[in-house]
Amino acid sequence: MNLLIIGNKDRYEKYKPKNIFIKNINVRYIPRDYKNKDILEFAPLIDAIFIDPMSHLDREVIDCMPKLKLVQSEGVGYNQIDIQTCKDRHIYVCNCRGANDNAVAEQAILLMLGCLRNVIVGHEAVLAGHQIEMKERLMYEGVVELGDCKVGLIGLGVIGQATAKRLKTFGCEIVYNDVIRNNKLERKLGITYNDLNTLVKTCDIISLHCPVIDKTTHMVDENFLKNMKNTAYLINTARGELVDNQALYDAIVNNEILGAGLDTIAPEPVLKDNILLNLPDEYQNRIILSPHIGGITNTFFKKSQIVMYNNLQKVEKNKKPEFIVNGL
């Protein structure tokens, strides 16, 4: 079994499970930001690929791999992989669904609280010696508790569910929207289904938990943001491609929403010229940013590696792997 790993070698080696099966695999590493020419020479030998979800895998490479049986995302995302070509070739594309649900849910709650508590502004005020002035200001302006918010979750997969469970402990009113309504989950989680238009117009916090597909790319556009309450926050721990950056910039500087908490911005890597990093000075603290770390906890990497190598072993034995995302 010849395995190609596209990603950081040190990370993979650190979290690799202790499994006798692994010792019989020939592994070749290439960096996440590889060029196609770096892989074509040895492509015909490859049986399976583990890939960083931020890396690309296109038809040019896939078509040079006659032995390829499995493309396994290291994370949940897979939108950089040509899943249609893989499907046409009967190559399984899988992700690590559920491995990072708790980790990302924690990050979503962190960003919600950070926005509500003005954590960036407060931190800077204390460092500047203006603690008491900041306290007086917030006592006058008012600090909203998370439990007093109506929170809308767009997407109720495993991460959306994990977020709902945590929000419930704060006492929030929780609504959701998904492509399929799930009455059983509604009862279990104590949440309510809303059509998307109602959710956007009525929620104090909107949190994105859906995948990037054609239908969801830039779903948070000018119309979406204009329909939000001007006191509402947008939280994105899913994928940056869900949000139209220019529309979000405009919504903040035009005071159409109060702010945003973003763990992910497109495109990655996020560079200094990204429009969301260049808000006017008076609006810069209206966005809280984190470097796409919601799902990269130690626990996640341990879980994901187990999923990946278990799927590899299944494919070697001509069995169907878990968490297939390309319809095979």
Short mmCIF file of C-alpha atoms in Angstrom, two decimals, residues 45-257:
data_model
loop_
_atom_site.label_atom_id
_atom_site.label_comp_id
_atom_site.label_asym_id
_atom_site.label_seq_id
_atom_site.Cartn_x
_atom_site.Cartn_y
_atom_site.Cartn_z
CA LEU A 45 2.26 4.33 -7.69
CA ILE A 46 -0.20 5.90 -5.25
CA ASP A 47 -3.03 3.78 -3.78
CA ALA A 48 -4.42 6.35 -1.34
CA ILE A 49 -4.10 10.00 -0.34
CA PHE A 50 -4.45 11.75 3.02
CA ILE A 51 -4.88 15.47 2.37
CA ASP A 52 -4.97 18.68 4.36
CA PRO A 53 -8.43 20.16 3.64
CA MET A 54 -6.81 23.43 2.59
CA SER A 55 -4.88 21.67 -0.18
CA HIS A 56 -6.10 21.18 -3.74
CA LEU A 57 -6.41 17.93 -5.65
CA ASP A 58 -7.51 18.33 -9.25
CA ARG A 59 -8.25 16.17 -12.23
CA GLU A 60 -4.75 16.49 -13.73
CA VAL A 61 -3.29 14.68 -10.73
CA ILE A 62 -6.15 12.23 -10.17
CA ASP A 63 -6.05 11.07 -13.77
CA CYS A 64 -2.36 10.19 -13.34
CA MET A 65 -3.17 7.78 -10.51
CA PRO A 66 -4.59 4.56 -11.99
CA LYS A 67 -4.28 2.72 -8.65
CA LEU A 68 -5.94 5.39 -6.49
CA LYS A 69 -8.77 4.04 -4.32
CA LEU A 70 -9.17 6.60 -1.52
CA VAL A 71 -8.81 10.34 -1.00
CA GLN A 72 -9.17 11.05 2.72
CA SER A 73 -9.52 14.60 4.01
CA GLU A 74 -7.71 15.19 7.28
CA GLY A 75 -10.59 17.37 8.41
CA VAL A 76 -14.24 17.94 7.60
CA GLY A 77 -13.75 20.14 4.53
CA TYR A 78 -13.30 18.67 1.06
CA ASN A 79 -14.22 21.50 -1.31
CA GLN A 80 -10.65 21.69 -2.72
CA ILE A 81 -10.88 18.09 -3.96
CA ASP A 82 -12.33 17.29 -7.39
CA ILE A 83 -14.95 14.93 -6.01
CA GLN A 84 -16.74 14.47 -9.34
CA THR A 85 -13.64 13.13 -11.05
CA CYS A 86 -13.12 10.79 -8.11
CA LYS A 87 -16.72 9.64 -8.32
CA ASP A 88 -16.38 8.99 -12.05
CA ARG A 89 -13.31 6.87 -11.32
CA HIS A 90 -15.00 5.14 -8.36
CA ILE A 91 -12.45 6.58 -5.94
CA TYR A 92 -13.82 7.12 -2.45
CA VAL A 93 -13.54 10.65 -1.06
CA CYS A 94 -14.03 10.71 2.71
CA ASN A 95 -13.80 13.23 5.50
CA CYS A 96 -13.48 12.99 9.27
CA ARG A 97 -17.06 13.91 10.04
CA GLY A 98 -17.64 14.40 13.77
CA ALA A 99 -13.99 14.38 14.81
CA ASN A 100 -13.94 18.13 15.46
CA ASP A 101 -17.54 18.76 16.52
CA ASN A 102 -16.77 19.62 20.14
CA ALA A 103 -13.69 21.65 19.24
CA VAL A 104 -15.48 23.86 16.69
CA ALA A 105 -18.53 24.26 18.93
CA GLU A 106 -16.25 25.62 21.67
CA GLN A 107 -14.76 28.11 19.21
CA ALA A 108 -18.22 29.26 18.13
CA ILE A 109 -19.21 29.90 21.76
CA LEU A 110 -15.90 31.70 22.36
CA LEU A 111 -16.55 34.08 19.46
CA MET A 112 -20.14 34.71 20.54
CA LEU A 113 -19.03 35.62 24.06
CA GLY A 114 -16.11 37.65 22.74
CA CYS A 115 -18.44 39.76 20.62
CA LEU A 116 -21.03 40.26 23.35
CA ARG A 117 -18.43 41.14 25.99
CA ASN A 118 -16.37 43.48 23.78
CA VAL A 119 -13.35 41.39 24.68
CA ILE A 120 -10.91 42.96 22.20
CA VAL A 121 -11.86 46.54 23.07
CA GLY A 122 -11.80 45.77 26.77
CA HIS A 123 -8.39 44.13 26.59
CA GLU A 124 -6.93 47.11 24.75
CA ALA A 125 -8.55 49.58 27.16
CA VAL A 126 -7.02 47.90 30.21
CA LEU A 127 -3.59 47.76 28.56
CA ALA A 128 -3.86 51.47 27.82
CA GLY A 129 -4.70 52.28 31.44
CA HIS A 130 -8.37 53.04 30.77
CA GLN A 131 -9.97 50.20 32.72
CA ILE A 132 -12.39 52.27 34.74
CA GLU A 133 -13.41 54.38 31.74
CA MET A 134 -14.18 51.22 29.77
CA LYS A 135 -16.17 49.80 32.66
CA GLU A 136 -18.21 53.00 32.97
CA ARG A 137 -18.83 53.03 29.22
CA LEU A 138 -20.08 49.45 29.15
CA MET A 139 -22.27 49.93 32.20
CA TYR A 140 -23.99 52.77 30.31
CA GLU A 141 -24.13 51.06 26.90
CA GLY A 142 -25.14 47.72 28.41
CA VAL A 143 -23.63 44.24 28.17
CA VAL A 144 -25.88 41.54 26.69
CA GLU A 145 -25.73 38.05 28.19
CA LEU A 146 -25.59 35.12 25.81
CA GLY A 147 -28.59 33.60 27.57
CA ASP A 148 -30.70 36.60 26.55
CA CYS A 149 -29.98 36.06 22.85
CA LYS A 150 -31.92 34.25 20.17
CA VAL A 151 -29.29 32.25 18.32
CA GLY A 152 -29.79 30.91 14.81
CA LEU A 153 -27.76 27.96 13.58
CA ILE A 154 -27.49 27.53 9.82
CA GLY A 155 -26.67 23.86 9.45
CA LEU A 156 -27.50 21.16 11.99
CA GLY A 157 -24.81 18.60 11.35
CA VAL A 158 -22.70 17.25 14.17
CA ILE A 159 -21.02 20.62 14.78
CA GLY A 160 -24.32 22.48 14.75
CA GLN A 161 -25.71 19.95 17.22
CA ALA A 162 -22.69 20.26 19.50
CA THR A 163 -23.07 24.05 19.42
CA ALA A 164 -26.77 23.79 20.25
CA LYS A 165 -26.03 21.60 23.28
CA ARG A 166 -23.60 24.17 24.65
CA LEU A 167 -25.91 27.10 23.95
CA LYS A 168 -28.69 25.34 25.83
CA THR A 169 -26.69 25.55 29.06
CA PHE A 170 -26.63 29.35 28.69
CA GLY A 171 -30.42 29.46 28.43
CA CYS A 172 -30.55 30.75 24.83
CA GLU A 173 -33.53 30.49 22.55
CA ILE A 174 -32.14 28.37 19.71
CA VAL A 175 -33.49 28.07 16.18
CA TYR A 176 -31.99 26.40 13.15
CA ASN A 177 -32.26 26.01 9.42
CA ASP A 178 -31.06 23.06 7.37
CA VAL A 179 -31.87 21.48 4.02
CA ILE A 180 -33.76 18.74 5.86
CA ARG A 181 -35.91 19.39 8.91
CA ASN A 182 -35.28 16.90 11.73
CA ASN A 183 -38.17 16.72 14.19
CA LYS A 184 -36.43 14.10 16.32
CA LEU A 185 -33.37 16.30 16.82
CA GLU A 186 -35.57 19.32 17.53
CA ARG A 187 -37.17 17.49 20.44
CA LYS A 188 -33.87 16.07 21.66
CA LEU A 189 -32.03 19.41 21.60
CA GLY A 190 -34.96 21.63 22.53
CA ILE A 191 -34.61 23.80 19.44
CA THR A 192 -37.01 25.14 16.80
CA TYR A 193 -36.92 25.09 13.02
CA ASN A 194 -37.17 28.43 11.18
CA ASP A 195 -37.22 29.12 7.47
CA LEU A 196 -34.03 30.93 6.51
CA ASN A 197 -35.68 34.30 5.99
CA THR A 198 -37.27 34.27 9.45
CA LEU A 199 -34.05 33.10 11.11
CA VAL A 200 -31.99 35.87 9.49
CA LYS A 201 -34.49 38.61 10.40
CA THR A 202 -35.11 37.63 14.02
CA CYS A 203 -31.88 36.28 15.52
CA ASP A 204 -29.43 38.20 17.69
CA ILE A 205 -26.60 35.86 16.68
CA ILE A 206 -26.35 33.84 13.48
CA SER A 207 -23.80 31.03 13.47
CA LEU A 208 -22.75 29.23 10.28
CA HIS A 209 -22.29 25.44 10.37
CA CYS A 210 -22.83 24.35 6.78
CA PRO A 211 -20.47 23.01 4.10
CA VAL A 212 -19.27 24.95 1.06
CA ILE A 213 -21.18 23.84 -2.02
CA ASP A 214 -22.41 25.81 -5.02
CA LYS A 215 -25.64 26.70 -3.22
CA THR A 216 -23.94 27.96 -0.05
CA THR A 217 -20.97 29.81 -1.56
CA HIS A 218 -21.44 33.51 -0.64
CA MET A 219 -24.80 32.71 0.93
CA VAL A 220 -24.06 35.54 3.36
CA ASP A 221 -24.39 38.26 0.75
CA GLU A 222 -25.68 41.83 0.67
CA ASN A 223 -29.33 40.77 0.90
CA PHE A 224 -28.67 38.33 3.77
CA LEU A 225 -26.85 40.98 5.80
CA LYS A 226 -29.39 43.74 5.12
CA ASN A 227 -32.08 41.45 6.54
CA MET A 228 -30.19 40.87 9.80
CA LYS A 229 -31.00 42.97 12.85
CA ASN A 230 -28.66 45.96 13.17
CA THR A 231 -27.84 44.73 16.68
CA ALA A 232 -26.95 41.21 15.51
CA TYR A 233 -23.66 39.36 15.18
CA LEU A 234 -22.50 36.93 12.50
CA ILE A 235 -20.34 33.98 13.64
CA ASN A 236 -18.44 31.85 11.13
CA THR A 237 -16.49 28.78 12.23
CA ALA A 238 -17.29 26.85 9.05
CA ARG A 239 -15.69 28.12 5.83
CA GLY A 240 -14.79 31.61 4.68
CA GLU A 241 -16.31 30.97 1.25
CA LEU A 242 -19.78 31.09 2.81
CA VAL A 243 -19.41 34.87 3.23
CA ASP A 244 -19.13 37.62 0.62
CA ASN A 245 -16.28 39.66 2.14
CA GLN A 246 -17.26 42.92 0.45
CA ALA A 247 -20.86 42.56 1.60
CA LEU A 248 -19.77 41.95 5.20
CA TYR A 249 -17.40 44.92 5.09
CA ASP A 250 -20.22 47.14 3.81
CA ALA A 251 -22.70 45.84 6.38
CA ILE A 252 -20.36 46.71 9.25
CA VAL A 253 -19.34 50.17 8.07
CA ASN A 254 -22.98 50.97 7.25
CA ASN A 255 -24.07 49.78 10.72
CA GLU A 256 -26.39 47.18 9.23
CA ILE A 257 -25.09 44.60 11.72
#
